């Protein structure tokens, strides 16, 4: 019997697994990485912390 093959419309056909993965791989990220603190801010905070520790040690030495 020679009957024509009926195909589903293109919108109803299932995409291959590889194609759907490729679409997911190129999706934009919703959450961007948090920005890190600038290097100068870390250096300044570290220097201030060292000064506070030195001042505490000097203060304890003067009291004793």
PDB file of N, CA and C in Angstrom:
ATOM      1  N   UNK A   1       0.845  -1.178   0.000  1.00  0.00           N
ATOM      2  CA  UNK A   1       0.000   0.000   0.000  1.00  0.00           C
ATOM      3  C   UNK A   1       0.890   1.241   0.000  1.00  0.00           C
ATOM      4  N   UNK A   2       0.528   2.171  -0.802  1.00  0.00           N
ATOM      5  CA  UNK A   2       1.385   3.322  -0.995  1.00  0.00           C
ATOM      6  C   UNK A   2       0.741   4.566  -0.385  1.00  0.00           C
ATOM      7  N   UNK A   3       0.790   4.698   0.913  1.00  0.00           N
ATOM      8  CA  UNK A   3       0.175   5.880   1.509  1.00  0.00           C
ATOM      9  C   UNK A   3       1.274   6.852   1.950  1.00  0.00           C
ATOM     10  N   UNK A   4       1.003   8.129   1.902  1.00  0.00           N
ATOM     11  CA  UNK A   4       2.037   9.110   2.264  1.00  0.00           C
ATOM     12  C   UNK A   4       2.308   9.095   3.774  1.00  0.00           C
ATOM     13  N   UNK A   5       3.542   9.368   4.113  1.00  0.00           N
ATOM     14  CA  UNK A   5       3.901   9.432   5.530  1.00  0.00           C
ATOM     15  C   UNK A   5       3.467  10.781   6.093  1.00  0.00           C
ATOM     16  N   UNK A   6       2.781  10.736   7.215  1.00  0.00           N
ATOM     17  CA  UNK A   6       2.345  11.969   7.865  1.00  0.00           C
ATOM     18  C   UNK A   6       3.362  12.322   8.944  1.00  0.00           C
ATOM     19  N   UNK A   7       3.838  13.520   8.886  1.00  0.00           N
ATOM     20  CA  UNK A   7       4.814  13.967   9.886  1.00  0.00           C
ATOM     21  C   UNK A   7       4.190  15.055  10.752  1.00  0.00           C
ATOM     22  N   UNK A   8       4.630  15.093  11.965  1.00  0.00           N
ATOM     23  CA  UNK A   8       4.151  16.144  12.872  1.00  0.00           C
ATOM     24  C   UNK A   8       4.703  17.485  12.408  1.00  0.00           C
ATOM     25  N   UNK A   9       3.975  18.552  12.677  1.00  0.00           N
ATOM     26  CA  UNK A   9       4.505  19.869  12.312  1.00  0.00           C
ATOM     27  C   UNK A   9       5.858  20.113  12.999  1.00  0.00           C
ATOM     28  N   UNK A  10       6.633  20.989  12.424  1.00  0.00           N
ATOM     29  CA  UNK A  10       7.984  21.228  12.926  1.00  0.00           C
ATOM     30  C   UNK A  10       7.980  21.691  14.385  1.00  0.00           C
ATOM     31  N   UNK A  11       6.985  22.444  14.784  1.00  0.00           N
ATOM     32  CA  UNK A  11       6.938  22.942  16.158  1.00  0.00           C
ATOM     33  C   UNK A  11       6.688  21.821  17.162  1.00  0.00           C
ATOM     34  N   UNK A  12       6.100  20.699  16.706  1.00  0.00           N
ATOM     35  CA  UNK A  12       5.805  19.600  17.623  1.00  0.00           C
ATOM     36  C   UNK A  12       6.907  18.546  17.648  1.00  0.00           C
ATOM     37  N   UNK A  13       7.832  18.614  16.725  1.00  0.00           N
ATOM     38  CA  UNK A  13       8.905  17.623  16.697  1.00  0.00           C
ATOM     39  C   UNK A  13       9.882  17.872  17.832  1.00  0.00           C
ATOM     40  N   UNK A  14      10.380  16.793  18.376  1.00  0.00           N
ATOM     41  CA  UNK A  14      11.313  16.894  19.497  1.00  0.00           C
ATOM     42  C   UNK A  14      12.726  17.131  18.983  1.00  0.00           C
ATOM     43  N   UNK A  15      13.417  18.078  19.609  1.00  0.00           N
ATOM     44  CA  UNK A  15      14.794  18.347  19.209  1.00  0.00           C
ATOM     45  C   UNK A  15      15.708  17.251  19.730  1.00  0.00           C
ATOM     46  N   UNK A  16      16.800  17.003  19.061  1.00  0.00           N
ATOM     47  CA  UNK A  16      17.756  16.028  19.589  1.00  0.00           C
ATOM     48  C   UNK A  16      18.325  16.495  20.927  1.00  0.00           C
ATOM     49  N   UNK A  17      18.771  15.548  21.740  1.00  0.00           N
ATOM     50  CA  UNK A  17      19.277  15.862  23.072  1.00  0.00           C
ATOM     51  C   UNK A  17      20.471  16.807  23.005  1.00  0.00           C
ATOM     52  N   UNK A  18      21.343  16.598  22.035  1.00  0.00           N
ATOM     53  CA  UNK A  18      22.522  17.445  21.918  1.00  0.00           C
ATOM     54  C   UNK A  18      22.143  18.900  21.659  1.00  0.00           C
ATOM     55  N   UNK A  19      21.141  19.102  20.830  1.00  0.00           N
ATOM     56  CA  UNK A  19      20.731  20.475  20.513  1.00  0.00           C
ATOM     57  C   UNK A  19      20.142  21.161  21.744  1.00  0.00           C
ATOM     58  N   UNK A  20      19.364  20.443  22.531  1.00  0.00           N
ATOM     59  CA  UNK A  20      18.775  21.079  23.708  1.00  0.00           C
ATOM     60  C   UNK A  20      19.859  21.400  24.732  1.00  0.00           C
ATOM     61  N   UNK A  21      20.903  20.546  24.821  1.00  0.00           N
ATOM     62  CA  UNK A  21      22.002  20.843  25.738  1.00  0.00           C
ATOM     63  C   UNK A  21      22.786  22.058  25.275  1.00  0.00           C
ATOM     64  N   UNK A  22      22.934  22.213  23.974  1.00  0.00           N
ATOM     65  CA  UNK A  22      23.683  23.357  23.451  1.00  0.00           C
ATOM     66  C   UNK A  22      22.960  24.658  23.784  1.00  0.00           C
ATOM     67  N   UNK A  23      21.642  24.627  23.735  1.00  0.00           N
ATOM     68  CA  UNK A  23      20.871  25.827  24.061  1.00  0.00           C
ATOM     69  C   UNK A  23      21.064  26.172  25.535  1.00  0.00           C
ATOM     70  N   UNK A  24      21.049  25.162  26.397  1.00  0.00           N
ATOM     71  CA  UNK A  24      21.219  25.401  27.829  1.00  0.00           C
ATOM     72  C   UNK A  24      22.626  25.920  28.120  1.00  0.00           C
ATOM     73  N   UNK A  25      23.621  25.385  27.420  1.00  0.00           N
ATOM     74  CA  UNK A  25      25.004  25.794  27.677  1.00  0.00           C
ATOM     75  C   UNK A  25      25.223  27.261  27.351  1.00  0.00           C
ATOM     76  N   UNK A  26      24.490  27.795  26.397  1.00  0.00           N
ATOM     77  CA  UNK A  26      24.696  29.179  26.001  1.00  0.00           C
ATOM     78  C   UNK A  26      23.707  30.140  26.654  1.00  0.00           C
ATOM     79  N   UNK A  27      22.931  29.649  27.615  1.00  0.00           N
ATOM     80  CA  UNK A  27      21.984  30.530  28.304  1.00  0.00           C
ATOM     81  C   UNK A  27      22.765  31.494  29.199  1.00  0.00           C
ATOM     82  N   UNK A  28      22.347  32.739  29.296  1.00  0.00           N
ATOM     83  CA  UNK A  28      23.069  33.689  30.158  1.00  0.00           C
ATOM     84  C   UNK A  28      22.901  33.317  31.629  1.00  0.00           C
ATOM     85  N   UNK A  29      23.914  33.592  32.421  1.00  0.00           N
ATOM     86  CA  UNK A  29      23.847  33.295  33.848  1.00  0.00           C
ATOM     87  C   UNK A  29      22.976  34.338  34.537  1.00  0.00           C
ATOM     88  N   UNK A  30      22.114  33.869  35.427  1.00  0.00           N
ATOM     89  CA  UNK A  30      21.236  34.804  36.130  1.00  0.00           C
ATOM     90  C   UNK A  30      21.988  35.556  37.220  1.00  0.00           C
ATOM     91  N   UNK A  31      22.911  34.867  37.876  1.00  0.00           N
ATOM     92  CA  UNK A  31      23.624  35.477  38.986  1.00  0.00           C
ATOM     93  C   UNK A  31      25.090  35.625  38.600  1.00  0.00           C
ATOM     94  N   UNK A  32      25.581  36.837  38.608  1.00  0.00           N
ATOM     95  CA  UNK A  32      26.993  37.049  38.306  1.00  0.00           C
ATOM     96  C   UNK A  32      27.798  36.881  39.596  1.00  0.00           C
ATOM     97  N   UNK A  33      29.071  36.627  39.454  1.00  0.00           N
ATOM     98  CA  UNK A  33      29.938  36.449  40.619  1.00  0.00           C
ATOM     99  C   UNK A  33      30.061  37.772  41.372  1.00  0.00           C
ATOM    100  N   UNK A  34      30.158  37.646  42.679  1.00  0.00           N
ATOM    101  CA  UNK A  34      30.292  38.855  43.493  1.00  0.00           C
ATOM    102  C   UNK A  34      31.633  39.513  43.214  1.00  0.00           C
ATOM    103  N   UNK A  35      31.636  40.830  43.238  1.00  0.00           N
ATOM    104  CA  UNK A  35      32.895  41.552  43.031  1.00  0.00           C
ATOM    105  C   UNK A  35      33.741  41.464  44.288  1.00  0.00           C
ATOM    106  N   UNK A  36      35.030  41.267  44.107  1.00  0.00           N
ATOM    107  CA  UNK A  36      35.927  41.222  45.255  1.00  0.00           C
ATOM    108  C   UNK A  36      36.353  42.645  45.613  1.00  0.00           C
ATOM    109  N   UNK A  37      36.822  42.794  46.832  1.00  0.00           N
ATOM    110  CA  UNK A  37      37.255  44.116  47.290  1.00  0.00           C
ATOM    111  C   UNK A  37      38.524  44.522  46.542  1.00  0.00           C
ATOM    112  N   UNK A  38      38.689  45.823  46.311  1.00  0.00           N
ATOM    113  CA  UNK A  38      39.917  46.273  45.645  1.00  0.00           C
ATOM    114  C   UNK A  38      41.157  45.958  46.492  1.00  0.00           C
ATOM    115  N   UNK A  39      42.265  45.761  45.823  1.00  0.00           N
ATOM    116  CA  UNK A  39      43.505  45.374  46.516  1.00  0.00           C
ATOM    117  C   UNK A  39      43.949  46.450  47.512  1.00  0.00           C
ATOM    118  N   UNK A  40      43.791  47.722  47.154  1.00  0.00           N
ATOM    119  CA  UNK A  40      44.237  48.786  48.055  1.00  0.00           C
ATOM    120  C   UNK A  40      43.442  48.782  49.353  1.00  0.00           C
ATOM    121  N   UNK A  41      42.173  48.375  49.270  1.00  0.00           N
ATOM    122  CA  UNK A  41      41.349  48.334  50.479  1.00  0.00           C
ATOM    123  C   UNK A  41      41.825  47.220  51.416  1.00  0.00           C
ATOM    124  N   UNK A  42      42.203  46.097  50.849  1.00  0.00           N
ATOM    125  CA  UNK A  42      42.728  45.002  51.671  1.00  0.00           C
ATOM    126  C   UNK A  42      44.044  45.398  52.335  1.00  0.00           C
ATOM    127  N   UNK A  43      44.910  46.075  51.584  1.00  0.00           N
ATOM    128  CA  UNK A  43      46.199  46.512  52.144  1.00  0.00           C
ATOM    129  C   UNK A  43      45.968  47.528  53.260  1.00  0.00           C
ATOM    130  N   UNK A  44      45.077  48.467  53.040  1.00  0.00           N
ATOM    131  CA  UNK A  44      44.788  49.491  54.052  1.00  0.00           C
ATOM    132  C   UNK A  44      44.205  48.865  55.319  1.00  0.00           C
ATOM    133  N   UNK A  45      43.268  47.944  55.168  1.00  0.00           N
ATOM    134  CA  UNK A  45      42.659  47.297  56.331  1.00  0.00           C
ATOM    135  C   UNK A  45      43.694  46.472  57.093  1.00  0.00           C
ATOM    136  N   UNK A  46      44.569  45.797  56.377  1.00  0.00           N
ATOM    137  CA  UNK A  46      45.617  45.005  57.034  1.00  0.00           C
ATOM    138  C   UNK A  46      46.580  45.908  57.796  1.00  0.00           C
ATOM    139  N   UNK A  47      46.956  47.030  57.192  1.00  0.00           N
ATOM    140  CA  UNK A  47      47.875  47.962  57.855  1.00  0.00           C
ATOM    141  C   UNK A  47      47.243  48.531  59.122  1.00  0.00           C
ATOM    142  N   UNK A  48      45.974  48.880  59.051  1.00  0.00           N
ATOM    143  CA  UNK A  48      45.293  49.402  60.244  1.00  0.00           C
ATOM    144  C   UNK A  48      45.201  48.341  61.337  1.00  0.00           C
ATOM    145  N   UNK A  49      44.955  47.104  60.954  1.00  0.00           N
ATOM    146  CA  UNK A  49      44.881  46.022  61.936  1.00  0.00           C
ATOM    147  C   UNK A  49      46.229  45.827  62.622  1.00  0.00           C
ATOM    148  N   UNK A  50      47.306  45.893  61.851  1.00  0.00           N
ATOM    149  CA  UNK A  50      48.648  45.755  62.438  1.00  0.00           C
ATOM    150  C   UNK A  50      48.927  46.913  63.393  1.00  0.00           C
ATOM    151  N   UNK A  51      48.541  48.127  63.010  1.00  0.00           N
ATOM    152  CA  UNK A  51      48.748  49.286  63.891  1.00  0.00           C
ATOM    153  C   UNK A  51      47.976  49.142  65.203  1.00  0.00           C
ATOM    154  N   UNK A  52      46.768  48.618  65.141  1.00  0.00           N
ATOM    155  CA  UNK A  52      45.968  48.426  66.359  1.00  0.00           C
ATOM    156  C   UNK A  52      46.638  47.409  67.272  1.00  0.00           C
ATOM    157  N   UNK A  53      47.131  46.320  66.701  1.00  0.00           N
ATOM    158  CA  UNK A  53      47.801  45.295  67.517  1.00  0.00           C
ATOM    159  C   UNK A  53      49.070  45.870  68.155  1.00  0.00           C
ATOM    160  N   UNK A  54      49.850  46.621  67.377  1.00  0.00           N
ATOM    161  CA  UNK A  54      51.078  47.233  67.913  1.00  0.00           C
ATOM    162  C   UNK A  54      50.738  48.215  69.029  1.00  0.00           C
ATOM    163  N   UNK A  55      49.694  48.999  68.845  1.00  0.00           N
ATOM    164  CA  UNK A  55      49.297  49.961  69.877  1.00  0.00           C
ATOM    165  C   UNK A  55      48.856  49.256  71.155  1.00  0.00           C
ATOM    166  N   UNK A  56      48.150  48.150  71.016  1.00  0.00           N
ATOM    167  CA  UNK A  56      47.750  47.388  72.207  1.00  0.00           C
ATOM    168  C   UNK A  56      48.966  46.835  72.934  1.00  0.00           C
ATOM    169  N   UNK A  57      49.926  46.321  72.187  1.00  0.00           N
ATOM    170  CA  UNK A  57      51.135  45.771  72.815  1.00  0.00           C
ATOM    171  C   UNK A  57      51.919  46.876  73.522  1.00  0.00           C
ATOM    172  N   UNK A  58      52.064  48.023  72.867  1.00  0.00           N
ATOM    173  CA  UNK A  58      52.777  49.152  73.487  1.00  0.00           C
ATOM    174  C   UNK A  58      52.025  49.633  74.725  1.00  0.00           C
ATOM    175  N   UNK A  59      50.713  49.702  74.649  1.00  0.00           N
ATOM    176  CA  UNK A  59      49.915  50.128  75.806  1.00  0.00           C
ATOM    177  C   UNK A  59      50.063  49.181  76.977  1.00  0.00           C
ATOM    178  N   UNK A  60      50.068  47.882  76.717  1.00  0.00           N
ATOM    179  CA  UNK A  60      50.258  46.908  77.797  1.00  0.00           C
ATOM    180  C   UNK A  60      51.668  47.002  78.373  1.00  0.00           C
ATOM    181  N   UNK A  61      52.648  47.276  77.516  1.00  0.00           N
ATOM    182  CA  UNK A  61      54.033  47.395  77.996  1.00  0.00           C
ATOM    183  C   UNK A  61      54.192  48.626  78.884  1.00  0.00           C
ATOM    184  N   UNK A  62      53.521  49.714  78.539  1.00  0.00           N
ATOM    185  CA  UNK A  62      53.620  50.943  79.340  1.00  0.00           C
ATOM    186  C   UNK A  62      52.942  50.751  80.694  1.00  0.00           C
ATOM    187  N   UNK A  63      51.810  50.072  80.705  1.00  0.00           N
ATOM    188  CA  UNK A  63      51.070  49.857  81.959  1.00  0.00           C
ATOM    189  C   UNK A  63      51.869  48.953  82.901  1.00  0.00           C
ATOM    190  N   UNK A  64      52.516  47.944  82.363  1.00  0.00           N
ATOM    191  CA  UNK A  64      53.215  46.960  83.209  1.00  0.00           C
ATOM    192  C   UNK A  64      54.468  47.484  83.832  1.00  0.00           C
TER     193      UNK A  64
END
